[in-house]
Tab-separated table of C-alpha atoms and ligand atoms in Angstrom:
chain	number	residue	atom	x	y	z
A	15	MET	CA	-3.034	18.450	14.962
A	16	GLN	CA	-0.680	19.734	12.249
A	17	THR	CA	-2.667	21.211	9.331
A	18	GLN	CA	-0.030	22.991	7.245
A	19	SER	CA	2.224	21.724	4.458
A	20	LEU	CA	5.914	21.190	5.185
A	21	VAL	CA	8.317	22.869	2.773
A	22	GLY	CA	11.992	23.412	3.520
A	23	GLY	CA	11.449	22.966	7.262
A	24	LYS	CA	8.638	25.556	7.390
A	25	TRP	CA	4.932	24.951	7.870
A	26	ILE	CA	3.060	26.804	5.137
A	27	GLY	CA	-0.441	27.363	3.790
A	28	ALA	CA	-1.401	27.511	0.116
A	29	ASP	CA	-0.197	30.700	-1.598
A	30	ASP	CA	-3.780	31.706	-2.374
A	31	GLY	CA	-5.016	30.700	1.099
A	32	SER	CA	-7.280	27.982	-0.283
A	33	THR	CA	-7.930	24.874	1.768
A	34	LEU	CA	-9.040	21.293	1.411
A	35	ALA	CA	-11.594	19.872	3.850
A	36	VAL	CA	-10.740	16.655	5.649
A	37	THR	CA	-13.880	14.883	6.854
A	38	ASN	CA	-14.584	11.865	9.003
A	39	PRO	CA	-16.047	9.176	6.700
A	40	ALA	CA	-18.081	7.794	9.613
A	41	THR	CA	-19.884	11.060	10.354
A	42	ASP	CA	-19.190	13.512	7.520
A	43	GLU	CA	-17.995	15.946	10.192
A	44	LEU	CA	-15.212	18.349	9.304
A	45	VAL	CA	-12.014	17.186	10.996
A	46	ALA	CA	-9.656	19.878	9.714
A	47	SER	CA	-8.725	22.004	6.722
A	48	VAL	CA	-5.330	21.639	5.084
A	49	PRO	CA	-3.688	23.757	2.374
A	50	CYS	CA	-4.928	23.189	-1.161
A	51	GLY	CA	-1.473	23.633	-2.637
A	52	GLY	CA	-0.521	23.284	-6.283
A	53	ALA	CA	2.338	23.812	-8.703
A	54	ALA	CA	3.972	26.793	-6.942
A	55	GLU	CA	4.134	25.140	-3.511
A	56	THR	CA	5.372	21.897	-5.085
A	57	GLY	CA	8.048	23.815	-6.982
A	58	ARG	CA	9.326	25.255	-3.707
A	59	ALA	CA	9.246	21.816	-2.098
A	60	ILE	CA	11.378	20.495	-4.970
A	61	ASP	CA	13.779	23.468	-4.510
A	62	ALA	CA	14.086	22.521	-0.839
A	63	ALA	CA	14.578	18.808	-1.545
A	64	TRP	CA	17.153	19.628	-4.222
A	65	GLY	CA	19.048	21.952	-1.865
A	66	ALA	CA	19.079	19.343	0.900
A	67	PHE	CA	19.996	16.387	-1.313
A	68	LYS	CA	23.823	16.568	-1.506
A	69	PRO	CA	24.431	17.257	2.197
A	70	TRP	CA	21.944	14.515	3.158
A	71	ALA	CA	23.528	11.979	0.801
A	72	ALA	CA	26.972	12.912	2.162
A	73	ARG	CA	26.051	11.998	5.746
A	74	THR	CA	27.170	8.644	7.029
A	75	ALA	CA	24.762	5.739	6.752
A	76	ALA	CA	24.790	5.427	10.544
A	77	ASP	CA	23.755	9.053	10.869
A	78	ARG	CA	20.810	8.625	8.503
A	79	ALA	CA	19.906	5.364	10.255
A	80	ASN	CA	19.867	7.032	13.682
A	81	LEU	CA	17.395	9.640	12.477
A	82	LEU	CA	15.137	6.976	10.972
A	83	HIS	CA	15.179	5.014	14.238
A	84	LYS	CA	14.420	8.251	16.105
A	85	LEU	CA	11.402	8.937	13.897
A	86	SER	CA	10.231	5.367	14.458
A	87	SER	CA	10.492	5.676	18.239
A	88	LEU	CA	8.641	9.012	18.233
A	89	MET	CA	5.839	7.434	16.194
A	90	GLN	CA	5.718	4.535	18.662
A	91	ARG	CA	5.639	6.999	21.569
A	92	ASP	CA	2.648	8.725	19.899
A	93	THR	CA	0.857	5.582	18.727
A	94	ASP	CA	-2.416	6.426	20.467
A	95	ARG	CA	-2.550	9.956	19.101
A	96	LEU	CA	-1.567	8.904	15.564
A	97	ALA	CA	-4.068	6.029	15.585
A	98	LYS	CA	-6.906	8.342	16.684
A	99	LEU	CA	-6.027	10.756	13.905
A	100	MET	CA	-6.058	7.901	11.416
A	101	THR	CA	-9.445	6.592	12.533
A	102	LEU	CA	-10.790	10.131	12.400
A	103	GLU	CA	-9.779	10.773	8.799
A	104	GLN	CA	-9.865	7.234	7.368
A	105	GLY	CA	-12.480	5.388	9.438
A	106	LYS	CA	-10.672	2.102	10.184
A	107	PRO	CA	-11.198	0.606	13.665
A	108	LEU	CA	-8.879	2.081	16.273
A	109	ALA	CA	-7.196	-1.274	16.984
A	110	GLU	CA	-6.371	-1.612	13.298
A	111	ALA	CA	-5.078	1.957	13.199
A	112	LYS	CA	-2.765	1.197	16.144
A	113	GLY	CA	-1.585	-1.913	14.314
A	114	GLU	CA	-0.854	0.217	11.268
A	115	ILE	CA	1.395	2.541	13.267
A	116	GLY	CA	3.452	-0.480	14.365
A	117	TYR	CA	3.543	-1.721	10.763
A	118	ALA	CA	4.566	1.775	9.584
A	119	THR	CA	7.444	2.061	12.041
A	120	SER	CA	8.748	-1.390	11.072
A	121	PHE	CA	9.619	0.007	7.624
A	122	LEU	CA	11.594	2.869	9.171
A	123	ASP	CA	13.557	0.529	11.430
A	124	TRP	CA	14.238	-2.012	8.720
A	125	SER	CA	15.380	0.672	6.272
A	126	ALA	CA	17.613	2.234	8.918
A	127	GLU	CA	19.502	-1.059	9.171
A	128	GLU	CA	19.631	-1.471	5.389
A	129	ALA	CA	21.314	1.950	5.104
A	130	LYS	CA	24.351	0.433	6.796
A	131	ARG	CA	24.521	-2.494	4.348
A	132	LEU	CA	24.318	-0.506	1.130
A	133	ASN	CA	27.532	-1.962	-0.219
A	134	GLY	CA	29.220	-1.464	-3.563
A	135	GLU	CA	31.451	-4.099	-5.210
A	136	ILE	CA	34.876	-4.533	-6.759
A	137	LEU	CA	34.707	-6.859	-9.765
A	138	PRO	CA	37.580	-8.852	-11.313
A	139	ALA	CA	38.966	-6.688	-14.159
A	140	SER	CA	39.820	-7.821	-17.676
A	141	ALA	CA	43.324	-6.283	-17.604
A	142	PRO	CA	46.013	-6.486	-14.891
A	143	ASP	CA	46.292	-2.703	-14.670
A	144	LYS	CA	42.571	-2.078	-14.272
A	145	ARG	CA	40.106	-2.216	-11.397
A	146	ILE	CA	36.316	-2.263	-11.718
A	147	LEU	CA	34.319	-0.548	-8.990
A	148	VAL	CA	30.534	-0.605	-8.702
A	149	LEU	CA	29.171	2.200	-6.523
A	150	ARG	CA	25.606	2.476	-5.241
A	151	GLN	CA	24.433	6.063	-5.095
A	152	PRO	CA	21.082	7.637	-4.197
A	153	VAL	CA	18.745	8.289	-7.122
A	154	GLY	CA	18.153	11.893	-5.998
A	155	VAL	CA	15.049	13.922	-5.293
A	156	THR	CA	12.141	11.489	-4.975
A	157	ALA	CA	8.413	12.146	-5.238
A	158	ILE	CA	6.132	9.968	-3.111
A	159	ILE	CA	2.397	9.791	-3.839
A	160	THR	CA	0.357	7.755	-1.380
A	161	PRO	CA	-3.218	6.440	-1.029
A	162	TRP	CA	-5.850	6.884	1.688
A	163	ASN	CA	-6.262	3.231	2.694
A	164	PHE	CA	-3.032	3.022	4.747
A	165	PRO	CA	-2.316	6.691	5.548
A	166	ALA	CA	0.871	6.027	7.574
A	167	ALA	CA	2.356	2.734	6.380
A	168	MET	CA	2.256	3.560	2.682
A	169	ILE	CA	4.329	6.664	3.440
A	170	THR	CA	6.957	5.021	5.637
A	171	ARG	CA	7.307	2.029	3.277
A	172	LYS	CA	8.635	4.526	0.695
A	173	LEU	CA	10.112	7.171	2.970
A	174	GLY	CA	12.274	4.709	4.931
A	175	PRO	CA	14.302	3.270	2.037
A	176	ALA	CA	14.411	6.603	0.159
A	177	LEU	CA	15.968	8.420	3.123
A	178	ALA	CA	18.174	5.457	4.026
A	179	ALA	CA	19.642	5.494	0.510
A	180	GLY	CA	20.354	9.238	0.756
A	181	CYS	CA	17.451	10.603	-1.299
A	182	THR	CA	15.369	13.599	-0.241
A	183	VAL	CA	11.608	13.549	-0.734
A	184	VAL	CA	8.482	15.472	-1.678
A	185	ILE	CA	5.396	13.652	-0.404
A	186	LYS	CA	1.867	14.156	-1.704
A	187	PRO	CA	-0.538	12.350	0.617
A	188	ALA	CA	-4.076	11.419	-0.446
A	189	GLU	CA	-6.561	14.312	-0.232
A	190	GLU	CA	-8.752	12.178	2.080
A	191	THR	CA	-6.006	11.454	4.659
A	192	PRO	CA	-3.366	14.202	4.801
A	193	LEU	CA	-3.378	14.528	8.600
A	194	SER	CA	-1.478	11.303	9.261
A	195	ALA	CA	1.180	12.419	6.782
A	196	LEU	CA	1.505	15.860	8.364
A	197	ALA	CA	1.752	14.286	11.828
A	198	ILE	CA	4.619	12.106	10.587
A	199	GLY	CA	6.231	15.255	9.141
A	200	GLU	CA	5.951	16.987	12.493
A	201	LEU	CA	7.610	14.043	14.248
A	202	ALA	CA	10.357	14.044	11.605
A	203	CYS	CA	11.079	17.680	12.547
A	204	GLU	CA	11.189	16.674	16.217
A	205	ALA	CA	13.544	13.800	15.353
A	206	GLY	CA	15.945	16.326	13.842
A	207	PHE	CA	15.838	15.645	10.106
A	208	PRO	CA	17.478	18.616	8.367
A	209	ASP	CA	15.199	21.137	6.634
A	210	GLY	CA	14.287	20.123	3.103
A	211	VAL	CA	14.989	16.399	3.503
A	212	ILE	CA	11.273	15.667	3.977
A	213	ASN	CA	8.709	17.941	2.312
A	214	ILE	CA	4.952	17.358	2.315
A	215	VAL	CA	2.564	19.182	-0.006
A	216	THR	CA	-1.178	18.721	0.370
A	217	GLY	CA	-3.590	19.800	-2.325
A	218	LYS	CA	-4.466	19.447	-5.997
A	219	PRO	CA	-3.245	16.126	-7.404
A	220	ALA	CA	-3.034	17.205	-11.060
A	221	GLU	CA	-1.076	20.396	-10.284
A	222	ILE	CA	1.249	18.741	-7.802
A	223	GLY	CA	1.843	15.856	-10.211
A	224	GLY	CA	2.379	18.299	-13.086
A	225	ALA	CA	5.080	20.172	-11.143
A	226	ILE	CA	6.796	16.869	-10.317
A	227	PHE	CA	6.799	15.707	-13.946
A	228	GLU	CA	7.971	19.074	-15.350
A	229	ASP	CA	10.989	19.416	-13.062
A	230	PRO	CA	14.099	17.536	-14.246
A	231	ARG	CA	15.577	17.711	-10.735
A	232	VAL	CA	13.043	15.081	-9.612
A	233	ARG	CA	14.564	11.709	-10.503
A	234	LYS	CA	12.151	9.180	-9.061
A	235	LEU	CA	8.461	8.690	-8.345
A	236	SER	CA	7.083	6.035	-6.039
A	237	PHE	CA	3.296	5.661	-6.212
A	238	THR	CA	0.717	3.426	-4.565
A	239	GLY	CA	-2.810	3.655	-5.936
A	240	SER	CA	-5.075	2.530	-8.724
A	241	THR	CA	-3.945	0.992	-11.992
A	242	SER	CA	-5.732	3.710	-13.992
A	243	VAL	CA	-3.833	6.510	-12.219
A	244	GLY	CA	-0.602	4.479	-12.432
A	245	ARG	CA	-0.978	4.339	-16.222
A	246	MET	CA	-1.396	8.136	-16.436
A	247	LEU	CA	1.613	8.708	-14.186
A	248	MET	CA	3.729	6.377	-16.288
A	249	ALA	CA	2.820	8.285	-19.459
A	250	SER	CA	3.680	11.631	-17.813
A	251	ALA	CA	6.916	10.218	-16.392
A	252	SER	CA	8.238	9.641	-19.897
A	253	LYS	CA	8.983	13.350	-20.356
A	254	ASN	CA	11.945	13.383	-17.963
A	255	LEU	CA	12.422	9.598	-17.983
A	256	LEU	CA	11.522	9.521	-14.315
A	257	ARG	CA	12.309	6.246	-12.553
A	258	LEU	CA	9.126	4.644	-11.269
A	259	SER	CA	7.925	2.238	-8.606
A	260	LEU	CA	4.211	1.529	-9.063
A	261	GLU	CA	2.200	-0.484	-6.546
A	262	LEU	CA	-1.199	-0.629	-8.234
A	263	GLY	CA	-4.499	-2.447	-7.996
A	264	GLY	CA	-5.015	-6.128	-7.288
A	265	HIS	CA	-7.654	-8.813	-7.618
A	266	ALA	CA	-6.372	-11.523	-5.341
A	267	PRO	CA	-7.605	-15.095	-5.751
A	268	PHE	CA	-7.989	-17.107	-2.524
A	269	ILE	CA	-7.905	-20.846	-3.219
A	270	VAL	CA	-8.923	-23.562	-0.765
A	271	PHE	CA	-8.030	-27.158	-1.740
A	272	ASP	CA	-10.021	-29.989	-0.249
A	273	ASP	CA	-7.050	-31.159	1.869
A	274	ALA	CA	-6.711	-27.752	3.587
A	275	ASP	CA	-7.105	-27.010	7.270
A	276	LEU	CA	-10.574	-25.483	6.795
A	277	ASP	CA	-10.725	-23.661	10.111
A	278	GLY	CA	-7.315	-22.115	9.430
A	279	ALA	CA	-8.446	-21.140	5.932
A	280	VAL	CA	-11.639	-19.530	7.265
A	281	ALA	CA	-9.730	-17.532	9.884
A	282	ALA	CA	-7.263	-16.368	7.221
A	283	ALA	CA	-10.083	-15.520	4.797
A	284	LEU	CA	-11.821	-13.409	7.440
A	285	ALA	CA	-8.698	-11.396	8.253
A	286	CYS	CA	-7.528	-11.098	4.673
A	287	LYS	CA	-10.897	-10.070	3.229
A	288	PHE	CA	-12.344	-7.794	5.903
A	289	ARG	CA	-9.312	-5.917	7.252
A	290	ASN	CA	-9.800	-2.222	6.522
A	291	ALA	CA	-13.363	-3.086	5.358
A	292	GLY	CA	-11.886	-4.800	2.302
A	293	GLN	CA	-10.172	-1.601	1.155
A	294	THR	CA	-6.750	-3.166	0.724
A	295	CYS	CA	-4.873	-3.779	-2.536
A	296	ILE	CA	-3.842	-7.281	-1.478
A	297	CYS	CA	-7.103	-8.392	0.107
A	298	ALA	CA	-8.783	-11.499	-1.328
A	299	ASN	CA	-11.294	-10.511	-3.978
A	300	ARG	CA	-12.463	-13.900	-5.322
A	301	PHE	CA	-12.550	-17.237	-3.535
A	302	TYR	CA	-12.120	-20.574	-5.310
A	303	ILE	CA	-13.124	-23.525	-3.156
A	304	GLN	CA	-12.610	-27.145	-4.229
A	305	ALA	CA	-15.961	-28.863	-4.786
A	306	GLY	CA	-15.535	-31.432	-1.974
A	307	VAL	CA	-15.302	-28.745	0.735
A	308	TYR	CA	-17.311	-25.918	-0.870
A	309	GLU	CA	-20.458	-26.299	1.246
A	310	GLU	CA	-18.549	-26.770	4.500
A	311	PHE	CA	-16.250	-23.808	3.821
A	312	ALA	CA	-19.207	-21.598	2.828
A	313	ALA	CA	-21.092	-22.494	6.022
A	314	LYS	CA	-18.093	-21.911	8.298
A	315	PHE	CA	-17.159	-18.666	6.518
A	316	ALA	CA	-20.751	-17.353	6.754
A	317	THR	CA	-20.802	-18.099	10.502
A	318	ALA	CA	-17.467	-16.344	11.021
A	319	ILE	CA	-18.640	-13.323	9.006
A	320	GLY	CA	-21.759	-13.156	11.171
A	321	GLY	CA	-19.474	-12.530	14.172
A	322	LEU	CA	-18.014	-9.338	12.683
A	323	ARG	CA	-19.287	-6.109	14.192
A	324	VAL	CA	-19.826	-3.088	11.939
A	325	GLY	CA	-19.665	0.414	13.387
A	326	ASP	CA	-17.746	3.597	14.046
A	327	GLY	CA	-14.034	2.824	14.270
A	328	PHE	CA	-13.889	4.521	17.680
A	329	GLU	CA	-16.374	2.076	19.218
A	330	GLU	CA	-14.869	-0.727	21.266
A	331	GLY	CA	-15.173	-4.144	19.609
A	332	VAL	CA	-15.880	-2.892	16.076
A	333	HIS	CA	-14.227	-4.941	13.297
A	334	VAL	CA	-15.489	-3.179	10.176
A	335	GLY	CA	-15.666	0.616	9.895
A	336	PRO	CA	-17.250	2.822	7.223
A	337	LEU	CA	-16.206	2.815	3.585
A	338	ILE	CA	-14.185	5.844	2.583
A	339	ASN	CA	-16.879	7.637	0.538
A	340	ASP	CA	-20.243	7.257	-1.180
A	341	ASP	CA	-18.714	6.080	-4.467
A	342	ALA	CA	-17.078	3.189	-2.631
A	343	VAL	CA	-20.467	2.080	-1.259
A	344	THR	CA	-22.068	2.397	-4.686
A	345	LYS	CA	-19.354	0.238	-6.226
A	346	VAL	CA	-19.861	-2.485	-3.610
A	347	GLU	CA	-23.621	-2.421	-4.242
A	348	SER	CA	-23.153	-2.581	-7.991
A	349	HIS	CA	-20.886	-5.641	-7.674
A	350	ILE	CA	-23.445	-7.417	-5.487
A	351	ASP	CA	-26.374	-6.494	-7.779
A	352	ASP	CA	-24.443	-7.674	-10.807
A	353	ALA	CA	-23.468	-10.937	-9.090
A	354	ARG	CA	-27.096	-11.636	-8.147
A	355	ALA	CA	-28.270	-10.796	-11.656
A	356	HIS	CA	-25.826	-13.423	-12.944
A	357	GLY	CA	-27.003	-16.174	-10.599
A	358	GLY	CA	-24.976	-15.396	-7.466
A	359	LYS	CA	-26.556	-16.489	-4.156
A	360	LEU	CA	-26.453	-14.066	-1.270
A	361	LEU	CA	-25.315	-16.128	1.745
A	362	THR	CA	-24.987	-13.288	4.244
A	363	GLY	CA	-24.867	-9.466	4.318
A	364	GLY	CA	-25.547	-7.653	1.066
A	365	LYS	CA	-26.858	-4.364	2.429
A	366	ARG	CA	-25.941	-1.134	4.157
A	367	VAL	CA	-25.933	-1.124	7.953
A	368	LYS	CA	-27.565	1.770	9.778
A	369	VAL	CA	-25.313	3.045	12.535
A	370	ASP	CA	-27.097	5.583	14.747
A	371	GLY	CA	-26.103	9.173	14.142
A	372	ARG	CA	-23.556	8.167	11.535
A	373	ALA	CA	-23.216	8.615	7.760
A	374	ASP	CA	-24.872	6.060	5.460
A	375	ARG	CA	-21.537	4.475	4.555
A	376	PHE	CA	-21.435	1.261	6.572
A	377	PHE	CA	-21.784	-1.999	4.700
A	378	ALA	CA	-22.450	-5.472	6.054
A	379	PRO	CA	-19.676	-8.005	5.450
A	380	THR	CA	-21.082	-10.014	2.579
A	381	LEU	CA	-20.744	-13.538	1.261
A	382	VAL	CA	-21.989	-14.412	-2.226
A	383	GLY	CA	-22.060	-18.011	-3.458
A	384	GLU	CA	-21.848	-19.440	-6.976
A	385	MET	CA	-19.563	-16.797	-8.496
A	386	SER	CA	-19.125	-17.183	-12.256
A	387	SER	CA	-16.725	-15.616	-14.719
A	388	ASP	CA	-19.405	-13.377	-16.262
A	389	MET	CA	-19.745	-11.416	-12.997
A	390	LEU	CA	-17.981	-8.066	-12.608
A	391	ILE	CA	-16.698	-9.155	-9.212
A	392	SER	CA	-14.785	-12.037	-10.800
A	393	ARG	CA	-12.568	-9.595	-12.723
A	394	GLU	CA	-12.798	-6.105	-11.115
A	395	GLU	CA	-11.331	-4.991	-7.786
A	396	THR	CA	-14.266	-4.420	-5.390
A	397	PHE	CA	-12.363	-2.572	-2.642
A	398	GLY	CA	-15.093	-3.382	-0.158
A	399	PRO	CA	-16.329	-6.082	2.250
A	400	VAL	CA	-17.649	-8.637	-0.251
A	401	ALA	CA	-16.425	-12.223	-0.619
A	402	PRO	CA	-17.651	-14.177	-3.667
A	403	LEU	CA	-17.204	-17.971	-3.754
A	404	ALA	CA	-16.797	-20.249	-6.780
A	405	ARG	CA	-16.286	-24.030	-6.999
A	406	PHE	CA	-13.458	-25.742	-8.821
A	407	ASP	CA	-12.497	-29.372	-9.439
A	408	SER	CA	-8.809	-29.649	-10.349
A	409	GLU	CA	-5.527	-27.924	-9.514
A	410	GLN	CA	-4.900	-27.107	-13.181
A	411	GLU	CA	-8.369	-25.571	-13.561
A	412	VAL	CA	-7.991	-23.297	-10.538
A	413	ILE	CA	-4.528	-22.103	-11.565
A	414	GLU	CA	-5.967	-21.077	-14.927
A	415	LEU	CA	-8.889	-19.301	-13.238
A	416	ALA	CA	-6.584	-17.545	-10.773
A	417	ASN	CA	-4.207	-16.373	-13.509
A	418	ALA	CA	-6.992	-15.176	-15.824
A	419	SER	CA	-6.661	-11.603	-14.577
A	420	GLU	CA	-4.913	-8.455	-15.730
A	421	TYR	CA	-3.751	-8.048	-12.130
A	422	GLY	CA	-0.855	-9.810	-10.437
A	423	LEU	CA	-0.379	-8.442	-6.931
A	424	ALA	CA	-1.259	-11.094	-4.314
A	425	ALA	CA	-2.690	-14.622	-4.372
A	426	TYR	CA	-3.491	-17.051	-1.556
A	427	PHE	CA	-3.955	-20.795	-1.384
A	428	PHE	CA	-4.549	-23.371	1.331
A	429	THR	CA	-3.442	-26.997	1.222
A	430	ARG	CA	-1.669	-29.550	3.425
A	431	ASP	CA	0.191	-31.072	0.461
A	432	GLY	CA	3.841	-29.954	0.447
A	433	ALA	CA	4.546	-30.736	-3.211
A	434	ARG	CA	1.399	-28.941	-4.301
A	435	THR	CA	2.436	-25.930	-2.232
A	436	MET	CA	5.583	-25.527	-4.319
A	437	ARG	CA	3.826	-26.302	-7.644
A	438	VAL	CA	1.021	-23.804	-7.071
A	439	ALA	CA	3.299	-21.090	-5.664
A	440	GLU	CA	5.427	-21.338	-8.804
A	441	ALA	CA	2.455	-21.418	-11.189
A	442	LEU	CA	0.543	-18.402	-9.840
A	443	GLU	CA	1.421	-15.220	-11.769
A	444	TYR	CA	1.516	-12.915	-8.764
A	445	GLY	CA	4.197	-10.933	-6.919
A	446	ILE	CA	3.060	-12.008	-3.439
A	447	ILE	CA	1.871	-15.503	-2.507
A	448	GLY	CA	0.269	-16.452	0.792
A	449	ALA	CA	0.613	-20.236	1.151
A	450	ASN	CA	-1.631	-21.185	4.099
A	451	ASP	CA	-1.193	-17.513	5.064
A	452	GLY	CA	-3.700	-14.676	4.702
A	453	GLY	CA	-1.340	-11.999	6.017
A	454	PRO	CA	1.956	-11.984	4.108
A	455	SER	CA	2.803	-8.267	4.602
A	456	THR	CA	5.971	-7.666	6.592
A	457	ALA	CA	8.815	-5.160	6.524
A	458	GLN	CA	11.570	-7.489	5.319
A	459	ALA	CA	9.763	-9.068	2.359
A	460	PRO	CA	9.544	-7.733	-1.201
A	461	PHE	CA	6.044	-6.283	-1.658
A	462	GLY	CA	4.847	-5.579	-5.198
A	463	GLY	CA	3.111	-6.942	-8.234
A	464	VAL	CA	3.400	-8.052	-11.824
A	465	LYS	CA	1.223	-7.378	-14.900
A	466	HIS	CA	-1.182	-4.451	-14.347
A	467	SER	CA	-0.444	-4.425	-10.621
A	468	GLY	CA	2.722	-2.500	-11.400
A	469	PHE	CA	6.419	-3.016	-10.830
A	470	GLY	CA	9.140	-2.315	-8.317
A	471	ARG	CA	9.403	-3.815	-4.843
A	472	GLU	CA	8.971	-2.238	-1.419
A	473	GLY	CA	10.297	-3.717	1.794
A	474	GLY	CA	13.531	-5.249	3.009
A	475	LYS	CA	16.813	-5.020	1.138
A	476	TYR	CA	14.885	-5.095	-2.156
A	477	ALA	CA	13.455	-1.608	-1.612
A	478	MET	CA	16.962	-0.151	-1.571
A	479	ASP	CA	17.373	-1.024	-5.261
A	480	GLU	CA	14.458	1.276	-6.067
A	481	TYR	CA	16.216	4.309	-4.591
A	482	THR	CA	19.790	3.703	-5.728
A	483	GLU	CA	21.642	3.917	-9.039
A	484	LEU	CA	24.610	1.742	-9.884
A	485	LYS	CA	27.673	3.620	-11.059
A	486	TYR	CA	30.499	1.724	-12.710
A	487	VAL	CA	34.033	3.069	-12.369
A	488	SER	CA	36.649	1.574	-14.688
A	489	TRP	CA	39.947	2.496	-13.039
A	490	LYS	CA	43.214	2.291	-14.974
A	491	LEU	CA	46.002	2.167	-12.434
B	17	LIG	C1	-2.009	-2.075	0.234
B	17	LIG	O1	-3.221	-1.979	0.220
B	17	LIG	O2	-1.357	-1.966	-0.787
B	17	LIG	C2	-1.234	-2.307	1.505
B	17	LIG	C3	-1.479	-3.571	2.137
B	17	LIG	C4	-0.360	-4.035	3.031
B	17	LIG	O3	0.714	-3.422	3.088
B	17	LIG	O4	-0.527	-5.069	3.662
């Protein structure tokens, strides 16, 4: 297990020797201690990234692509080890953690191929003796700040396109899950990335962020996390006019029309809501079911939820692991209490689950009926395993309900009507739409939100725009 920060190709501790404890959310046991770095360590990481930037950008695209593919294949080789590490520090079931490693490597491979297609253009000029060239160049040193819910994939989704474009990076992983990041760093060294191209600093968020915002050599920040932190980062980024990609919170509506394939919708709802114990930015947070199928959907969904097993992520057959910390459990409880106080009906779950010898952080997958717009859960992200259901009558009504949110990350709907599919997809004010699909995430698609869910897109060719600048050359012959 790698437990040091990576700066300029060297593994280092914090200057003052201080450390940050990484604990297993399922047991509260200490997993490891990592450096509690701050401004000084981040400054040296930026020095290293700055020093490595020009030589890295000058390499051929094929050369950068080969290294990205190499990192991907090393991660695939070590899937079991990386997945165990992830379950240890994050809690998600081992099978899900393995799936995340595959998802994480898909971003490296896709970006590697995009590196080779990063074309410029020659435009028709307005004078016979002129030529207009448009060059695409890397933005420069890039800061990457990632969350704890997907400790590997949220790094590679940014790292892949940044490196493919020719940027060098300073990564600050979440305090809860630095070990996955450091393991990826170690494999990057094995793959042969030059020193300074990838730097990873673990430690104090405010100090690390401060050093990033104060240093004019950093030209870009890519962040995934909460909307409240995103707002603060955006304010701080104004000092050096840092380019930003912000993938922030969500509050996804999940709509089931009465002509939908109900069994398909239930299966999608189960996967979409309860993956990672509901701790996913794009997971469904509020369900709108057309009145004619409400009772049937609720009954089928409750039965399916009853088949989910809660437990330690290392146990065979477990579907739902622990929540990340005590605050997360408290928030889930407060949403359920508030829903019940406002007339919500508990259909299944609703309480903590005792798992022998484990921390009190396991929560039963929960279904609440009769959601109304005065409930907290109808407007706030729960980030936990709770599905609230509301009835609706018409298409127009449900589009208005779905769009009545400050968030705009993902939305889902289920129908067999082709024309409605297009109408509703166009009308929903969200960056990602799952039409009869509860799992839209994939490496080639543009992932990102609108409104208070942020801006910028990750994935596919679209991600390359986030890490490149256009330069216009007006050439007089
Ligand atoms: C997220 O929670 O933002 C990541 C979800 C995904 O990539 O599917």
